[in-house]
mmCIF file of C-alpha atoms and ligand atoms in Angstrom:
data_model
loop_
_atom_site.group_PDB
_atom_site.id
_atom_site.type_symbol
_atom_site.label_atom_id
_atom_site.label_comp_id
_atom_site.label_asym_id
_atom_site.label_seq_id
_atom_site.Cartn_x
_atom_site.Cartn_y
_atom_site.Cartn_z
ATOM 1 C CA MET A 587 19.082 16.497 0.554
ATOM 2 C CA ARG A 588 19.436 13.142 2.313
ATOM 3 C CA VAL A 589 16.290 11.899 4.075
ATOM 4 C CA LEU A 590 16.000 9.088 6.602
ATOM 5 C CA ALA A 591 12.509 7.571 6.572
ATOM 6 C CA ILE A 592 10.676 5.398 9.071
ATOM 7 C CA GLU A 593 7.523 3.371 8.407
ATOM 8 C CA THR A 594 5.764 1.559 11.276
ATOM 9 C CA SER A 595 2.060 1.953 10.462
ATOM 10 C CA CYS A 596 1.189 -1.742 10.704
ATOM 11 C CA ASP A 597 3.227 -4.944 10.819
ATOM 12 C CA GLU A 598 6.408 -4.012 8.941
ATOM 13 C CA THR A 599 9.258 -2.111 10.556
ATOM 14 C CA ALA A 600 10.956 -0.290 7.697
ATOM 15 C CA VAL A 601 13.733 2.273 7.295
ATOM 16 C CA ALA A 602 15.101 3.879 4.119
ATOM 17 C CA LEU A 603 17.600 6.511 3.106
ATOM 18 C CA TYR A 604 16.834 8.620 0.038
ATOM 19 C CA ASP A 605 19.026 11.237 -1.565
ATOM 20 C CA SER A 606 17.379 13.883 -3.739
ATOM 21 C CA GLU A 607 20.326 13.777 -6.167
ATOM 22 C CA GLN A 608 21.258 10.081 -6.091
ATOM 23 C CA GLY A 609 17.880 8.452 -5.440
ATOM 24 C CA LEU A 610 17.327 5.562 -3.040
ATOM 25 C CA LEU A 611 20.550 4.726 -1.183
ATOM 26 C CA ALA A 612 19.351 1.906 1.075
ATOM 27 C CA HIS A 613 16.224 0.348 2.513
ATOM 28 C CA GLN A 614 15.690 -2.193 5.271
ATOM 29 C CA LEU A 615 12.565 -4.013 6.336
ATOM 30 C CA HIS A 616 11.655 -6.390 9.105
ATOM 31 C CA SER A 617 8.351 -8.196 8.569
ATOM 32 C CA GLN A 618 6.332 -9.284 11.607
ATOM 33 C CA ILE A 619 4.464 -11.979 9.669
ATOM 34 C CA ALA A 620 5.858 -14.827 11.771
ATOM 35 C CA LEU A 621 4.932 -12.980 14.974
ATOM 36 C CA HIS A 622 1.265 -12.553 14.032
ATOM 37 C CA ALA A 623 0.722 -15.727 11.973
ATOM 38 C CA VAL A 624 -0.326 -17.835 14.982
ATOM 39 C CA TYR A 625 -3.137 -15.339 15.700
ATOM 40 C CA GLY A 626 -4.357 -15.250 12.072
ATOM 41 C CA GLY A 627 -4.015 -11.459 11.893
ATOM 42 C CA VAL A 628 -2.094 -8.464 13.220
ATOM 43 C CA VAL A 629 -2.203 -8.058 17.015
ATOM 44 C CA PRO A 630 -1.714 -4.280 17.493
ATOM 45 C CA GLU A 631 0.062 -4.401 20.857
ATOM 46 C CA LEU A 632 2.502 -7.059 19.671
ATOM 47 C CA ALA A 633 3.144 -4.983 16.557
ATOM 48 C CA SER A 634 4.034 -1.888 18.624
ATOM 49 C CA ARG A 635 6.372 -3.831 20.888
ATOM 50 C CA ASP A 636 8.177 -5.420 17.983
ATOM 51 C CA HIS A 637 8.655 -2.008 16.321
ATOM 52 C CA VAL A 638 10.298 -0.871 19.584
ATOM 53 C CA ARG A 639 12.653 -3.850 19.449
ATOM 54 C CA LYS A 640 13.573 -3.616 15.775
ATOM 55 C CA LEU A 641 13.582 0.044 14.799
ATOM 56 C CA LEU A 642 16.915 1.322 16.168
ATOM 57 C CA PRO A 643 18.958 -1.646 14.845
ATOM 58 C CA LEU A 644 17.249 -1.210 11.456
ATOM 59 C CA ILE A 645 18.266 2.467 11.317
ATOM 60 C CA GLU A 646 21.881 1.451 11.960
ATOM 61 C CA ALA A 647 21.636 -1.307 9.344
ATOM 62 C CA CYS A 648 20.207 1.111 6.794
ATOM 63 C CA LEU A 649 22.965 3.696 7.294
ATOM 64 C CA HIS A 650 25.526 0.895 7.165
ATOM 65 C CA GLU A 651 24.037 -0.426 3.904
ATOM 66 C CA ALA A 652 24.272 3.062 2.415
ATOM 67 C CA GLY A 653 27.862 3.422 3.642
ATOM 68 C CA THR A 654 27.014 6.644 5.426
ATOM 69 C CA ASN A 655 26.533 7.980 8.954
ATOM 70 C CA HIS A 656 24.132 10.037 11.063
ATOM 71 C CA GLU A 657 25.924 13.303 10.255
ATOM 72 C CA GLN A 658 25.014 12.920 6.586
ATOM 73 C CA VAL A 659 21.243 12.825 7.265
ATOM 74 C CA ASP A 660 19.579 16.187 6.484
ATOM 75 C CA GLY A 661 15.946 15.435 7.290
ATOM 76 C CA VAL A 662 13.602 12.775 8.677
ATOM 77 C CA ALA A 663 10.301 11.566 7.228
ATOM 78 C CA TYR A 664 7.996 9.188 9.035
ATOM 79 C CA THR A 665 4.559 7.698 8.533
ATOM 80 C CA ALA A 666 2.215 9.766 10.701
ATOM 81 C CA GLY A 667 -0.964 7.923 9.648
ATOM 82 C CA PRO A 668 -3.283 6.351 8.886
ATOM 83 C CA GLY A 669 -2.491 3.111 10.675
ATOM 84 C CA LEU A 670 -2.428 1.367 14.056
ATOM 85 C CA ILE A 671 -1.991 4.128 16.603
ATOM 86 C CA GLY A 672 0.484 2.335 18.874
ATOM 87 C CA ALA A 673 2.578 1.200 15.931
ATOM 88 C CA LEU A 674 2.565 4.689 14.410
ATOM 89 C CA LEU A 675 3.592 6.237 17.737
ATOM 90 C CA VAL A 676 6.768 4.143 17.889
ATOM 91 C CA GLY A 677 7.998 5.346 14.496
ATOM 92 C CA ALA A 678 6.827 8.912 15.083
ATOM 93 C CA ALA A 679 8.518 9.173 18.504
ATOM 94 C CA VAL A 680 11.818 7.796 17.233
ATOM 95 C CA ALA A 681 11.747 9.949 14.082
ATOM 96 C CA ARG A 682 10.837 13.155 15.882
ATOM 97 C CA SER A 683 13.442 12.543 18.627
ATOM 98 C CA TYR A 684 16.132 11.704 16.078
ATOM 99 C CA ALA A 685 15.445 14.949 14.207
ATOM 100 C CA PHE A 686 15.401 16.961 17.457
ATOM 101 C CA ALA A 687 18.686 15.463 18.642
ATOM 102 C CA ARG A 688 20.362 16.202 15.324
ATOM 103 C CA GLY A 689 18.726 19.613 14.817
ATOM 104 C CA ILE A 690 17.276 18.675 11.436
ATOM 105 C CA PRO A 691 13.676 18.976 10.127
ATOM 106 C CA ALA A 692 11.118 16.187 10.528
ATOM 107 C CA LEU A 693 7.912 15.620 8.591
ATOM 108 C CA GLY A 694 4.984 13.266 9.189
ATOM 109 C CA VAL A 695 3.953 11.690 5.873
ATOM 110 C CA HIS A 696 0.579 10.261 4.841
ATOM 111 C CA HIS A 697 0.968 6.512 4.328
ATOM 112 C CA LEU A 698 -1.219 6.519 1.207
ATOM 113 C CA GLU A 699 0.717 9.389 -0.343
ATOM 114 C CA GLY A 700 3.756 7.148 0.074
ATOM 115 C CA HIS A 701 1.978 4.296 -1.750
ATOM 116 C CA LEU A 702 0.752 6.626 -4.526
ATOM 117 C CA LEU A 703 4.224 7.969 -5.199
ATOM 118 C CA ALA A 704 6.076 4.628 -4.856
ATOM 119 C CA PRO A 705 6.309 4.205 -8.680
ATOM 120 C CA MET A 706 8.457 7.381 -8.656
ATOM 121 C CA LEU A 707 11.284 5.224 -7.236
ATOM 122 C CA GLU A 708 11.506 3.189 -10.445
ATOM 123 C CA ALA A 709 13.802 3.711 -13.422
ATOM 124 C CA GLU A 710 10.915 4.978 -15.562
ATOM 125 C CA PRO A 711 8.761 7.037 -13.204
ATOM 126 C CA PRO A 712 5.268 8.084 -14.300
ATOM 127 C CA GLU A 713 4.703 11.657 -15.376
ATOM 128 C CA TYR A 714 2.003 13.831 -13.787
ATOM 129 C CA PRO A 715 -0.932 13.898 -14.284
ATOM 130 C CA PHE A 716 -1.965 10.267 -13.825
ATOM 131 C CA VAL A 717 -4.786 8.118 -12.549
ATOM 132 C CA ALA A 718 -3.752 5.966 -9.592
ATOM 133 C CA LEU A 719 -5.374 2.759 -8.406
ATOM 134 C CA LEU A 720 -4.420 2.263 -4.777
ATOM 135 C CA VAL A 721 -5.256 -1.216 -3.552
ATOM 136 C CA SER A 722 -3.986 -2.148 -0.115
ATOM 137 C CA GLY A 723 -5.140 -4.029 2.962
ATOM 138 C CA GLY A 724 -6.774 -0.955 4.472
ATOM 139 C CA HIS A 725 -7.742 1.094 1.410
ATOM 140 C CA THR A 726 -9.046 0.814 -2.116
ATOM 141 C CA LEU A 727 -9.380 3.988 -4.115
ATOM 142 C CA LEU A 728 -8.960 5.616 -7.486
ATOM 143 C CA ALA A 729 -7.401 9.078 -7.524
ATOM 144 C CA GLN A 730 -6.494 11.636 -10.104
ATOM 145 C CA VAL A 731 -2.988 12.828 -9.308
ATOM 146 C CA ALA A 732 -2.100 16.215 -10.790
ATOM 147 C CA GLY A 733 1.126 16.669 -8.797
ATOM 148 C CA LEU A 734 2.608 16.285 -5.323
ATOM 149 C CA GLY A 735 -0.259 16.692 -2.842
ATOM 150 C CA GLU A 736 -2.804 17.300 -5.608
ATOM 151 C CA TYR A 737 -5.047 14.295 -5.263
ATOM 152 C CA GLN A 738 -8.674 14.115 -6.268
ATOM 153 C CA ILE A 739 -10.416 10.980 -5.024
ATOM 154 C CA LEU A 740 -12.515 9.585 -7.886
ATOM 155 C CA GLY A 741 -13.902 6.578 -6.044
ATOM 156 C CA SER A 742 -13.270 4.389 -3.024
ATOM 157 C CA THR A 743 -14.556 1.254 -1.376
ATOM 158 C CA LEU A 744 -17.880 1.383 0.429
ATOM 159 C CA ASP A 745 -16.947 -1.543 2.677
ATOM 160 C CA ASP A 746 -13.942 -3.897 2.537
ATOM 161 C CA ALA A 747 -10.675 -2.916 0.862
ATOM 162 C CA ALA A 748 -9.479 -5.206 -1.929
ATOM 163 C CA GLY A 749 -6.639 -6.581 0.216
ATOM 164 C CA GLU A 750 -9.028 -7.101 3.114
ATOM 165 C CA ALA A 751 -11.329 -9.084 0.780
ATOM 166 C CA PHE A 752 -8.344 -11.210 -0.281
ATOM 167 C CA ASP A 753 -7.360 -11.765 3.360
ATOM 168 C CA LYS A 754 -10.876 -12.607 4.605
ATOM 169 C CA THR A 755 -11.580 -14.919 1.673
ATOM 170 C CA ALA A 756 -8.229 -16.625 2.188
ATOM 171 C CA LYS A 757 -9.221 -17.237 5.808
ATOM 172 C CA VAL A 758 -12.483 -18.941 4.864
ATOM 173 C CA LEU A 759 -10.523 -21.035 2.357
ATOM 174 C CA GLY A 760 -8.378 -22.170 5.286
ATOM 175 C CA LEU A 761 -5.217 -20.468 4.011
ATOM 176 C CA PRO A 762 -2.512 -19.240 6.396
ATOM 177 C CA TYR A 763 -1.920 -15.571 7.235
ATOM 178 C CA PRO A 764 -1.139 -13.390 5.344
ATOM 179 C CA GLY A 765 -3.999 -14.454 3.134
ATOM 180 C CA GLY A 766 -3.646 -12.290 0.011
ATOM 181 C CA PRO A 767 -0.429 -13.733 -1.401
ATOM 182 C CA ALA A 768 -1.464 -17.278 -0.326
ATOM 183 C CA LEU A 769 -4.797 -16.960 -2.136
ATOM 184 C CA ALA A 770 -3.059 -15.573 -5.240
ATOM 185 C CA LYS A 771 -0.705 -18.559 -5.232
ATOM 186 C CA LEU A 772 -3.560 -21.039 -4.885
ATOM 187 C CA ALA A 773 -5.519 -19.254 -7.648
ATOM 188 C CA GLU A 774 -2.685 -20.013 -10.078
ATOM 189 C CA GLN A 775 -3.520 -23.734 -9.772
ATOM 190 C CA GLY A 776 -7.244 -23.180 -10.316
ATOM 191 C CA SER A 777 -9.154 -23.401 -13.561
ATOM 192 C CA PRO A 778 -11.085 -20.271 -14.469
ATOM 193 C CA GLY A 779 -14.744 -20.589 -15.322
ATOM 194 C CA ARG A 780 -15.757 -23.407 -12.984
ATOM 195 C CA PHE A 781 -17.227 -20.921 -10.506
ATOM 196 C CA GLN A 782 -18.736 -17.516 -11.235
ATOM 197 C CA PHE A 783 -18.796 -14.822 -8.572
ATOM 198 C CA PRO A 784 -20.455 -11.395 -8.852
ATOM 199 C CA ARG A 785 -18.508 -8.388 -10.185
ATOM 200 C CA PRO A 786 -19.450 -5.943 -7.431
ATOM 201 C CA MET A 787 -20.877 -2.560 -8.523
ATOM 202 C CA LEU A 788 -19.954 -3.055 -12.182
ATOM 203 C CA ASP A 789 -23.563 -2.699 -13.223
ATOM 204 C CA ARG A 790 -23.739 0.731 -11.579
ATOM 205 C CA PRO A 791 -22.160 3.933 -12.874
ATOM 206 C CA GLY A 792 -19.383 5.579 -10.874
ATOM 207 C CA LEU A 793 -16.017 4.606 -9.523
ATOM 208 C CA ASP A 794 -16.797 3.273 -6.055
ATOM 209 C CA PHE A 795 -16.058 -0.306 -5.062
ATOM 210 C CA SER A 796 -17.671 -2.865 -2.757
ATOM 211 C CA PHE A 797 -16.074 -6.205 -1.951
ATOM 212 C CA SER A 798 -17.901 -7.570 1.085
ATOM 213 C CA GLY A 799 -20.661 -9.207 -1.020
ATOM 214 C CA LEU A 800 -18.063 -11.056 -3.021
ATOM 215 C CA LYS A 801 -16.572 -12.567 0.118
ATOM 216 C CA THR A 802 -20.093 -13.605 1.218
ATOM 217 C CA ALA A 803 -20.662 -15.267 -2.175
ATOM 218 C CA VAL A 804 -17.504 -17.316 -1.618
ATOM 219 C CA VAL A 805 -18.637 -18.286 1.896
ATOM 220 C CA VAL A 806 -22.032 -19.467 0.566
ATOM 221 C CA THR A 807 -20.377 -21.475 -2.228
ATOM 222 C CA LEU A 808 -17.931 -23.102 0.202
ATOM 223 C CA ARG A 809 -20.785 -24.054 2.553
ATOM 224 C CA GLN A 810 -22.633 -25.750 -0.302
ATOM 225 C CA LEU A 811 -19.493 -27.592 -1.377
ATOM 226 C CA GLN A 812 -18.846 -28.707 2.184
ATOM 227 C CA ALA A 813 -22.437 -29.887 2.587
ATOM 228 C CA ASN A 814 -22.040 -31.943 -0.598
ATOM 229 C CA ALA A 815 -18.622 -33.170 0.593
ATOM 230 C CA THR A 816 -17.060 -31.950 -2.661
ATOM 231 C CA LEU A 817 -14.534 -29.459 -1.272
ATOM 232 C CA ASP A 818 -11.266 -31.043 -2.393
ATOM 233 C CA ASP A 819 -7.956 -29.225 -3.027
ATOM 234 C CA GLN A 820 -8.623 -28.628 -6.726
ATOM 235 C CA THR A 821 -12.060 -27.205 -5.921
ATOM 236 C CA ARG A 822 -10.478 -24.844 -3.396
ATOM 237 C CA ALA A 823 -8.049 -23.670 -6.054
ATOM 238 C CA ASP A 824 -10.909 -23.192 -8.533
ATOM 239 C CA VAL A 825 -12.818 -21.072 -5.987
ATOM 240 C CA ALA A 826 -9.673 -18.988 -5.318
ATOM 241 C CA CYS A 827 -9.192 -18.524 -9.056
ATOM 242 C CA ALA A 828 -12.813 -17.395 -9.582
ATOM 243 C CA PHE A 829 -12.574 -14.980 -6.626
ATOM 244 C CA GLN A 830 -9.337 -13.440 -7.870
ATOM 245 C CA HIS A 831 -10.821 -13.191 -11.355
ATOM 246 C CA ALA A 832 -13.852 -11.292 -10.034
ATOM 247 C CA VAL A 833 -11.700 -8.830 -8.052
ATOM 248 C CA VAL A 834 -9.253 -8.263 -10.894
ATOM 249 C CA GLU A 835 -11.970 -7.826 -13.504
ATOM 250 C CA THR A 836 -13.769 -5.309 -11.291
ATOM 251 C CA LEU A 837 -10.601 -3.304 -10.620
ATOM 252 C CA VAL A 838 -9.637 -3.312 -14.315
ATOM 253 C CA ALA A 839 -13.113 -2.184 -15.418
ATOM 254 C CA LYS A 840 -13.116 0.694 -12.910
ATOM 255 C CA CYS A 841 -9.637 1.756 -14.015
ATOM 256 C CA GLY A 842 -10.939 1.835 -17.594
ATOM 257 C CA ARG A 843 -13.810 4.061 -16.489
ATOM 258 C CA ALA A 844 -11.463 6.370 -14.558
ATOM 259 C CA LEU A 845 -9.249 6.736 -17.649
ATOM 260 C CA ASP A 846 -12.340 7.578 -19.744
ATOM 261 C CA GLN A 847 -13.564 10.086 -17.180
ATOM 262 C CA THR A 848 -10.273 11.930 -16.750
ATOM 263 C CA GLY A 849 -8.699 11.481 -20.182
ATOM 264 C CA ALA A 850 -5.443 10.555 -18.376
ATOM 265 C CA ARG A 851 -2.746 8.841 -20.458
ATOM 266 C CA THR A 852 -0.931 7.218 -17.516
ATOM 267 C CA LEU A 853 -2.212 4.706 -14.973
ATOM 268 C CA VAL A 854 -0.338 3.974 -11.762
ATOM 269 C CA VAL A 855 -1.019 0.933 -9.591
ATOM 270 C CA ALA A 856 0.113 0.925 -5.978
ATOM 271 C CA GLY A 857 -0.500 -0.779 -2.630
ATOM 272 C CA GLY A 858 -0.100 -4.399 -1.533
ATOM 273 C CA VAL A 859 -2.631 -5.890 -3.965
ATOM 274 C CA GLY A 860 -0.644 -4.186 -6.731
ATOM 275 C CA ALA A 861 1.833 -7.041 -6.231
ATOM 276 C CA ASN A 862 -0.825 -9.451 -7.574
ATOM 277 C CA ARG A 863 0.473 -10.919 -10.834
ATOM 278 C CA SER A 864 -2.930 -11.381 -12.434
ATOM 279 C CA LEU A 865 -3.909 -7.757 -11.678
ATOM 280 C CA ARG A 866 -0.616 -6.457 -13.051
ATOM 281 C CA ALA A 867 -1.007 -8.488 -16.261
ATOM 282 C CA GLN A 868 -4.630 -7.446 -16.794
ATOM 283 C CA LEU A 869 -3.901 -3.759 -16.207
ATOM 284 C CA LEU A 870 -0.949 -3.908 -18.608
ATOM 285 C CA ALA A 871 -3.292 -5.419 -21.200
ATOM 286 C CA LEU A 872 -5.781 -2.590 -20.551
ATOM 287 C CA GLY A 873 -2.978 -0.070 -21.064
ATOM 288 C CA ASN A 874 -1.916 -1.752 -24.318
ATOM 289 C CA ARG A 875 -5.477 -1.738 -25.650
ATOM 290 C CA ARG A 876 -5.849 1.967 -24.942
ATOM 291 C CA GLY A 877 -2.366 3.251 -25.589
ATOM 292 C CA VAL A 878 -2.076 4.208 -21.915
ATOM 293 C CA VAL A 879 1.222 3.967 -20.021
ATOM 294 C CA VAL A 880 0.907 1.676 -16.961
ATOM 295 C CA ARG A 881 3.414 2.027 -14.137
ATOM 296 C CA TYR A 882 3.937 -0.069 -11.008
ATOM 297 C CA PRO A 883 6.403 -0.022 -8.193
ATOM 298 C CA ARG A 884 8.511 -3.183 -7.969
ATOM 299 C CA PRO A 885 6.524 -5.765 -5.905
ATOM 300 C CA GLU A 886 8.517 -5.078 -2.692
ATOM 301 C CA PHE A 887 7.522 -1.397 -2.928
ATOM 302 C CA CYS A 888 3.839 -2.278 -3.506
ATOM 303 C CA THR A 889 3.557 -3.585 0.040
ATOM 304 C CA ASP A 890 4.516 -1.410 3.014
ATOM 305 C CA ASN A 891 8.060 -0.063 2.948
ATOM 306 C CA ALA A 892 9.988 3.045 4.005
ATOM 307 C CA ALA A 893 11.404 3.877 0.559
ATOM 308 C CA MET A 894 8.041 5.302 -0.509
ATOM 309 C CA ILE A 895 7.851 7.407 2.678
ATOM 310 C CA ALA A 896 11.401 8.635 2.066
ATOM 311 C CA TYR A 897 10.530 9.688 -1.478
ATOM 312 C CA ALA A 898 7.288 11.488 -0.529
ATOM 313 C CA GLY A 899 8.875 13.099 2.544
ATOM 314 C CA CYS A 900 11.922 14.254 0.613
ATOM 315 C CA GLN A 901 9.787 15.992 -2.043
ATOM 316 C CA ARG A 902 7.950 17.929 0.654
ATOM 317 C CA LEU A 903 11.027 18.655 2.787
ATOM 318 C CA LEU A 904 12.801 19.982 -0.323
ATOM 319 C CA LEU A 905 9.992 22.517 -0.700
ATOM 320 C CA GLY A 906 10.561 23.705 2.864
ATOM 321 C CA GLN A 907 7.657 21.857 4.478
ATOM 322 C CA HIS A 908 8.325 20.444 7.948
ATOM 323 C CA ASP A 909 6.549 19.881 11.249
ATOM 324 C CA ASP A 910 6.908 21.611 14.587
ATOM 325 C CA LEU A 911 8.222 19.644 17.580
ATOM 326 C CA LYS A 912 5.029 17.619 18.070
ATOM 327 C CA ILE A 913 5.056 13.863 17.634
ATOM 328 C CA ARG A 914 2.336 13.297 15.035
ATOM 329 C CA ALA A 915 0.392 10.056 14.868
ATOM 330 C CA THR A 916 -3.129 9.863 13.435
ATOM 331 C CA ALA A 917 -4.936 6.525 13.175
ATOM 332 C CA ARG A 918 -7.509 8.002 10.756
ATOM 333 C CA TRP A 919 -6.360 10.651 8.344
ATOM 334 C CA PRO A 920 -8.586 11.228 5.294
ATOM 335 C CA MET A 921 -6.561 11.673 2.161
ATOM 336 C CA ASP A 922 -8.719 14.578 0.977
ATOM 337 C CA ASN A 923 -7.054 16.659 3.737
ATOM 338 C CA LEU A 924 -3.690 16.491 2.004
ATOM 339 C CA ARG A 925 -2.470 19.629 0.312
ATOM 340 C CA ALA A 926 0.278 20.494 -2.088
ATOM 341 C CA PRO A 927 3.229 21.797 -0.067
ATOM 342 C CA GLN A 928 3.702 25.505 0.281
ATOM 343 C CA ALA A 929 6.996 26.866 1.497
ATOM 344 C CA THR A 930 7.591 26.535 5.281
ATOM 345 C CA THR A 931 4.178 25.188 6.310
ATOM 346 C CA THR A 932 3.418 22.308 8.631
ATOM 347 C CA HIS A 933 1.768 19.268 7.095
ATOM 348 C CA SER A 934 -1.934 18.646 6.241
HETATM 349 O O1 LIG B 62 -0.060 -1.962 1.195
HETATM 350 P P1 LIG B 62 -0.028 -3.068 2.164
HETATM 351 O O2 LIG B 62 1.300 -3.762 2.409
HETATM 352 O O3 LIG B 62 -0.541 -2.664 3.571
HETATM 353 C C1 LIG B 62 -1.562 -1.749 3.782
HETATM 354 O O4 LIG B 62 -1.255 -0.530 3.782
HETATM 355 O O5 LIG B 62 -2.698 -2.218 3.917
HETATM 356 O O6 LIG B 62 -1.089 -4.133 1.649
HETATM 357 C C2 LIG B 62 -1.268 -5.348 2.274
HETATM 358 C C3 LIG B 62 -2.396 -6.077 1.570
HETATM 359 C C4 LIG B 62 -2.839 -7.307 2.326
HETATM 360 O O7 LIG B 62 -4.251 -7.328 2.389
HETATM 361 C C5 LIG B 62 -2.297 -8.448 1.469
HETATM 362 O O8 LIG B 62 -3.048 -9.627 1.567
HETATM 363 C C6 LIG B 62 -2.396 -7.847 0.087
HETATM 364 O O9 LIG B 62 -1.984 -6.502 0.265
HETATM 365 N N1 LIG B 62 -1.500 -8.523 -0.873
HETATM 366 C C7 LIG B 62 -1.950 -9.214 -1.943
HETATM 367 C C8 LIG B 62 -0.807 -9.712 -2.590
HETATM 368 N N2 LIG B 62 0.308 -9.315 -1.904
HETATM 369 C C9 LIG B 62 -0.150 -8.566 -0.861
HETATM 370 N N3 LIG B 62 -3.189 -9.432 -2.387
HETATM 371 C C10 LIG B 62 -3.332 -10.162 -3.500
HETATM 372 N N4 LIG B 62 -2.298 -10.687 -4.191
HETATM 373 C C11 LIG B 62 -1.019 -10.501 -3.773
HETATM 374 N N5 LIG B 62 0.004 -11.018 -4.459
HETATM 375 ZN ZN1 LIG B 63 0.227 0.245 3.074
#
């Protein structure tokens, strides 16, 4: 089965073509970073309008890259949520209309299911069951994954997501949008140990996270440094390094706990913050210490992309799951509502 996938949940317009026999055939992505950078964050209406402009040419480019044509597409998968509602609606409307025009099935996919299954696109995919750490701009959670659609949430953030904490802290450090990668880059020039920030919720049992206090600790430190006129470039880098260290150490410790709790032998890391080099290195070290297999998507499939939606959608479409003719877009869609596919059901 050959599945065309569309992802427009936030500020990336992405299209991919996945074949159940041959794997990923092509993927295209247009990032709106330049469009939103002047505003310091994503402007939802501008995001929707840019998806309208870019989506159809990207579909053509994707089919061209794969050396195939519309007649060879057997099904359509699209991100139906969670995300920005206007942005989601663009992808959903195009996907649903495309499928209707061609008389092929369409399926709305959960964005986080896409992230969770993104490592399945790699040469050595993880084997079920595994523990997954999903760290993105909108979500931070640990889940036990027993199979497609069989997700048990072990813990999640009580306030900011890890990526959100990176982005907000980057902003107070005066770094350009998008903050996460910029902060990570700056942290590489910092010396660890000069500043110490709290490891949120590590002293408490359980697998929940909280990152807003950490950001506040950075703000307080920066204010003091500014008041003392000691906030030079190296100091900024040292603060970034200490912040990243605190986030990474917290995420690694919680992953260790989740592995203890579940007895899982495989750990999967997904979502935008999964592209962070320090996090990847520290989680690999954790895996080595414990004899646990650690699997990541390649960095470009950690952040938003359509390849992950194509993979997840294809697995469900193959099992006969598809939607009715409705255009599905859901800004908030709790992951606990997801179910393993049963033959010829609609999603969720
Ligand atoms: O998964 P994603 O592309 O979008 C959401 O679904 O949220 O994640 C984007 C998030 C942003 O907060 C971004 O700053 C963060 O991932 N991010 C990073 C890095 N690359 C992306 N955070 C830390 N280090 C990075 N290298
Ligand atoms: Zn995402």
